[in-house]
Amino acid sequence: MPSGTIHLKLNSIVGIPILAGIGAFAPSNEMALSIGSGYVIGSILMTPDLDTNGADLNEKNAVTIFGVFGNLWKWFWLPYAKIANHRGLSHAPLVGSFLRAIYLGIPAGFLFLWQGWGLPSGEVLFALWLGTEFASLIHIIADRYGSF
């Protein structure tokens, strides 16, 4: 089972051709940017390992990158970690990234509306989710078949 550092390196290496392909074949620049953003978010901050309760690489990245807001990110995901069993549904293809998207999306949607920003289009939300799913699949495959 790879460490968080190995997962991040693997997602970074595999992500280069994935993101290049997305950039070349996406129907629009907005779609390519949304999928690419979702991939980066899914590789660094919203990995399947958010179901662990402790200081993992996701939490360290969040705190390092965002400081105080990183701590808020860490605390935000604590209930998710308590509810989700490690390598349970959070590590299931399609389902895990969907559950994380819903967990984050509901309060984020309220925040967007409260601020008067409006909600992103369904196409953008789907593209963001698709990017996080690509990142999650690489993580899940590494967990199942990798021992490095």
PDB file of C-alpha atoms in Angstrom:
ATOM      1  CA  MET A   1       0.000   0.000   0.000  1.00  0.00           C
ATOM      2  CA  PRO A   2       1.616   3.259  -1.135  1.00  0.00           C
ATOM      3  CA  SER A   3       2.215   6.151   1.223  1.00  0.00           C
ATOM      4  CA  GLY A   4       0.607   9.536   0.695  1.00  0.00           C
ATOM      5  CA  THR A   5       3.822  10.826  -0.855  1.00  0.00           C
ATOM      6  CA  ILE A   6       3.874   7.960  -3.371  1.00  0.00           C
ATOM      7  CA  HIS A   7       0.213   8.580  -4.204  1.00  0.00           C
ATOM      8  CA  LEU A   8       0.952  12.253  -4.862  1.00  0.00           C
ATOM      9  CA  LYS A   9       3.984  11.442  -7.039  1.00  0.00           C
ATOM     10  CA  LEU A  10       2.048   8.794  -8.965  1.00  0.00           C
ATOM     11  CA  ASN A  11      -0.884  11.152  -9.546  1.00  0.00           C
ATOM     12  CA  SER A  12       1.556  13.841 -10.701  1.00  0.00           C
ATOM     13  CA  ILE A  13       3.325  11.525 -13.168  1.00  0.00           C
ATOM     14  CA  VAL A  14       0.165   9.934 -14.548  1.00  0.00           C
ATOM     15  CA  GLY A  15      -1.600  13.285 -14.556  1.00  0.00           C
ATOM     16  CA  ILE A  16       0.667  14.812 -17.198  1.00  0.00           C
ATOM     17  CA  PRO A  17      -0.603  12.657 -20.094  1.00  0.00           C
ATOM     18  CA  ILE A  18      -4.145  12.681 -18.715  1.00  0.00           C
ATOM     19  CA  LEU A  19      -4.235  16.474 -18.544  1.00  0.00           C
ATOM     20  CA  ALA A  20      -2.566  16.772 -21.970  1.00  0.00           C
ATOM     21  CA  GLY A  21      -5.217  14.499 -23.449  1.00  0.00           C
ATOM     22  CA  ILE A  22      -7.991  16.418 -21.753  1.00  0.00           C
ATOM     23  CA  GLY A  23      -6.577  19.681 -23.079  1.00  0.00           C
ATOM     24  CA  ALA A  24      -6.421  18.271 -26.604  1.00  0.00           C
ATOM     25  CA  PHE A  25      -9.832  16.602 -26.727  1.00  0.00           C
ATOM     26  CA  ALA A  26     -12.107  18.533 -24.350  1.00  0.00           C
ATOM     27  CA  PRO A  27     -15.033  20.195 -26.136  1.00  0.00           C
ATOM     28  CA  SER A  28     -14.203  23.597 -24.631  1.00  0.00           C
ATOM     29  CA  ASN A  29     -11.481  25.380 -22.716  1.00  0.00           C
ATOM     30  CA  GLU A  30     -13.854  25.765 -19.755  1.00  0.00           C
ATOM     31  CA  MET A  31     -14.408  22.006 -19.674  1.00  0.00           C
ATOM     32  CA  ALA A  32     -10.671  21.278 -19.944  1.00  0.00           C
ATOM     33  CA  LEU A  33      -9.869  23.754 -17.163  1.00  0.00           C
ATOM     34  CA  SER A  34     -12.604  22.333 -14.924  1.00  0.00           C
ATOM     35  CA  ILE A  35     -11.486  18.719 -15.401  1.00  0.00           C
ATOM     36  CA  GLY A  36      -7.854  19.707 -14.881  1.00  0.00           C
ATOM     37  CA  SER A  37      -8.726  21.677 -11.744  1.00  0.00           C
ATOM     38  CA  GLY A  38     -10.719  18.737 -10.418  1.00  0.00           C
ATOM     39  CA  TYR A  39      -7.763  16.441 -11.064  1.00  0.00           C
ATOM     40  CA  VAL A  40      -5.382  18.681  -9.126  1.00  0.00           C
ATOM     41  CA  ILE A  41      -7.885  19.075  -6.270  1.00  0.00           C
ATOM     42  CA  GLY A  42      -8.496  15.317  -6.253  1.00  0.00           C
ATOM     43  CA  SER A  43      -4.764  14.608  -6.175  1.00  0.00           C
ATOM     44  CA  ILE A  44      -3.853  17.044  -3.415  1.00  0.00           C
ATOM     45  CA  LEU A  45      -6.852  17.868  -1.206  1.00  0.00           C
ATOM     46  CA  MET A  46      -9.784  15.514  -1.901  1.00  0.00           C
ATOM     47  CA  THR A  47      -8.237  12.051  -2.093  1.00  0.00           C
ATOM     48  CA  PRO A  48      -9.924   8.825  -1.015  1.00  0.00           C
ATOM     49  CA  ASP A  49      -7.752   8.942   2.116  1.00  0.00           C
ATOM     50  CA  LEU A  50      -9.887  11.716   3.613  1.00  0.00           C
ATOM     51  CA  ASP A  51     -11.563   8.787   5.352  1.00  0.00           C
ATOM     52  CA  THR A  52      -8.555   8.435   7.657  1.00  0.00           C
ATOM     53  CA  ASN A  53      -8.717  10.122  11.013  1.00  0.00           C
ATOM     54  CA  GLY A  54      -5.310  11.618  11.583  1.00  0.00           C
ATOM     55  CA  ALA A  55      -2.526  13.706  10.162  1.00  0.00           C
ATOM     56  CA  ASP A  56      -2.172  12.351   6.649  1.00  0.00           C
ATOM     57  CA  LEU A  57      -0.613  13.982   3.613  1.00  0.00           C
ATOM     58  CA  ASN A  58      -3.915  15.657   2.609  1.00  0.00           C
ATOM     59  CA  GLU A  59      -4.111  17.503   5.898  1.00  0.00           C
ATOM     60  CA  LYS A  60      -0.430  18.433   5.808  1.00  0.00           C
ATOM     61  CA  ASN A  61      -0.838  19.756   2.252  1.00  0.00           C
ATOM     62  CA  ALA A  62      -3.907  21.770   3.203  1.00  0.00           C
ATOM     63  CA  VAL A  63      -2.238  23.344   6.231  1.00  0.00           C
ATOM     64  CA  THR A  64       1.011  23.997   4.357  1.00  0.00           C
ATOM     65  CA  ILE A  65      -0.703  25.560   1.342  1.00  0.00           C
ATOM     66  CA  PHE A  66      -3.545  27.430   3.047  1.00  0.00           C
ATOM     67  CA  GLY A  67      -2.429  27.994   6.655  1.00  0.00           C
ATOM     68  CA  VAL A  68      -5.432  28.736   8.880  1.00  0.00           C
ATOM     69  CA  PHE A  69      -7.824  27.800   6.083  1.00  0.00           C
ATOM     70  CA  GLY A  70      -5.985  24.484   5.820  1.00  0.00           C
ATOM     71  CA  ASN A  71      -6.828  23.782   9.444  1.00  0.00           C
ATOM     72  CA  LEU A  72     -10.464  24.593   8.711  1.00  0.00           C
ATOM     73  CA  TRP A  73     -10.287  22.142   5.779  1.00  0.00           C
ATOM     74  CA  LYS A  74      -8.889  19.476   8.100  1.00  0.00           C
ATOM     75  CA  TRP A  75     -11.625  20.040  10.688  1.00  0.00           C
ATOM     76  CA  PHE A  76     -14.310  20.134   7.994  1.00  0.00           C
ATOM     77  CA  TRP A  77     -13.440  16.570   6.957  1.00  0.00           C
ATOM     78  CA  LEU A  78     -13.311  15.087  10.486  1.00  0.00           C
ATOM     79  CA  PRO A  79     -16.991  14.000  10.501  1.00  0.00           C
ATOM     80  CA  TYR A  80     -16.493  12.393   7.086  1.00  0.00           C
ATOM     81  CA  ALA A  81     -13.508  10.458   8.455  1.00  0.00           C
ATOM     82  CA  LYS A  82     -15.578   9.315  11.448  1.00  0.00           C
ATOM     83  CA  ILE A  83     -18.465   8.113   9.240  1.00  0.00           C
ATOM     84  CA  ALA A  84     -16.516   6.547   6.368  1.00  0.00           C
ATOM     85  CA  ASN A  85     -14.593   3.336   6.938  1.00  0.00           C
ATOM     86  CA  HIS A  86     -11.070   3.490   5.571  1.00  0.00           C
ATOM     87  CA  ARG A  87     -11.034   1.785   2.189  1.00  0.00           C
ATOM     88  CA  GLY A  88     -14.807   1.404   2.347  1.00  0.00           C
ATOM     89  CA  LEU A  89     -17.116   3.396   0.087  1.00  0.00           C
ATOM     90  CA  SER A  90     -14.597   6.236  -0.090  1.00  0.00           C
ATOM     91  CA  HIS A  91     -12.315   3.905  -2.067  1.00  0.00           C
ATOM     92  CA  ALA A  92     -15.056   2.664  -4.404  1.00  0.00           C
ATOM     93  CA  PRO A  93     -14.774   3.899  -7.990  1.00  0.00           C
ATOM     94  CA  LEU A  94     -17.369   6.553  -8.855  1.00  0.00           C
ATOM     95  CA  VAL A  95     -19.084   6.292  -5.470  1.00  0.00           C
ATOM     96  CA  GLY A  96     -16.245   7.635  -3.315  1.00  0.00           C
ATOM     97  CA  SER A  97     -15.619  10.781  -5.340  1.00  0.00           C
ATOM     98  CA  PHE A  98     -19.389  11.323  -5.619  1.00  0.00           C
ATOM     99  CA  LEU A  99     -19.789  11.108  -1.815  1.00  0.00           C
ATOM    100  CA  ARG A 100     -16.898  13.548  -1.283  1.00  0.00           C
ATOM    101  CA  ALA A 101     -18.395  15.904  -3.882  1.00  0.00           C
ATOM    102  CA  ILE A 102     -21.784  15.846  -2.123  1.00  0.00           C
ATOM    103  CA  TYR A 103     -20.159  16.271   1.313  1.00  0.00           C
ATOM    104  CA  LEU A 104     -18.281  19.345   0.071  1.00  0.00           C
ATOM    105  CA  GLY A 105     -20.862  20.519  -2.459  1.00  0.00           C
ATOM    106  CA  ILE A 106     -23.790  21.096  -0.129  1.00  0.00           C
ATOM    107  CA  PRO A 107     -22.067  23.577   2.199  1.00  0.00           C
ATOM    108  CA  ALA A 108     -20.128  25.094  -0.725  1.00  0.00           C
ATOM    109  CA  GLY A 109     -23.410  25.626  -2.587  1.00  0.00           C
ATOM    110  CA  PHE A 110     -24.895  27.420   0.406  1.00  0.00           C
ATOM    111  CA  LEU A 111     -21.761  29.567   0.672  1.00  0.00           C
ATOM    112  CA  PHE A 112     -21.908  30.482  -3.028  1.00  0.00           C
ATOM    113  CA  LEU A 113     -25.574  31.442  -2.769  1.00  0.00           C
ATOM    114  CA  TRP A 114     -25.062  33.354   0.486  1.00  0.00           C
ATOM    115  CA  GLN A 115     -22.277  35.361  -1.141  1.00  0.00           C
ATOM    116  CA  GLY A 116     -24.479  36.037  -4.166  1.00  0.00           C
ATOM    117  CA  TRP A 117     -22.079  34.300  -6.563  1.00  0.00           C
ATOM    118  CA  GLY A 118     -24.617  31.885  -8.007  1.00  0.00           C
ATOM    119  CA  LEU A 119     -23.906  28.224  -8.617  1.00  0.00           C
ATOM    120  CA  PRO A 120     -21.570  26.905 -11.308  1.00  0.00           C
ATOM    121  CA  SER A 121     -23.267  25.248 -14.264  1.00  0.00           C
ATOM    122  CA  GLY A 122     -23.998  21.538 -14.158  1.00  0.00           C
ATOM    123  CA  GLU A 123     -21.418  21.037 -16.911  1.00  0.00           C
ATOM    124  CA  VAL A 124     -18.689  22.686 -14.823  1.00  0.00           C
ATOM    125  CA  LEU A 125     -19.661  20.718 -11.700  1.00  0.00           C
ATOM    126  CA  PHE A 126     -19.631  17.462 -13.667  1.00  0.00           C
ATOM    127  CA  ALA A 127     -16.219  18.315 -15.152  1.00  0.00           C
ATOM    128  CA  LEU A 128     -14.796  19.098 -11.691  1.00  0.00           C
ATOM    129  CA  TRP A 129     -16.174  15.803 -10.382  1.00  0.00           C
ATOM    130  CA  LEU A 130     -14.759  13.936 -13.388  1.00  0.00           C
ATOM    131  CA  GLY A 131     -11.316  15.364 -12.662  1.00  0.00           C
ATOM    132  CA  THR A 132     -11.489  14.261  -9.032  1.00  0.00           C
ATOM    133  CA  GLU A 133     -12.650  10.821 -10.204  1.00  0.00           C
ATOM    134  CA  PHE A 134      -9.619  10.436 -12.502  1.00  0.00           C
ATOM    135  CA  ALA A 135      -7.348  11.274  -9.559  1.00  0.00           C
ATOM    136  CA  SER A 136      -9.262   8.889  -7.267  1.00  0.00           C
ATOM    137  CA  LEU A 137      -9.032   6.021  -9.743  1.00  0.00           C
ATOM    138  CA  ILE A 138      -5.253   6.311  -9.853  1.00  0.00           C
ATOM    139  CA  HIS A 139      -5.194   6.321  -6.043  1.00  0.00           C
ATOM    140  CA  ILE A 140      -7.512   3.297  -5.815  1.00  0.00           C
ATOM    141  CA  ILE A 141      -5.550   1.310  -8.409  1.00  0.00           C
ATOM    142  CA  ALA A 142      -2.309   2.061  -6.565  1.00  0.00           C
ATOM    143  CA  ASP A 143      -3.869   0.921  -3.276  1.00  0.00           C
ATOM    144  CA  ARG A 144      -5.160  -2.323  -4.754  1.00  0.00           C
ATOM    145  CA  TYR A 145      -2.210  -3.339  -6.885  1.00  0.00           C
ATOM    146  CA  GLY A 146       0.774  -1.380  -5.636  1.00  0.00           C
ATOM    147  CA  SER A 147       3.087  -2.365  -2.868  1.00  0.00           C
ATOM    148  CA  PHE A 148       5.789   0.265  -3.202  1.00  0.00           C
TER     149      PHE A 148
END
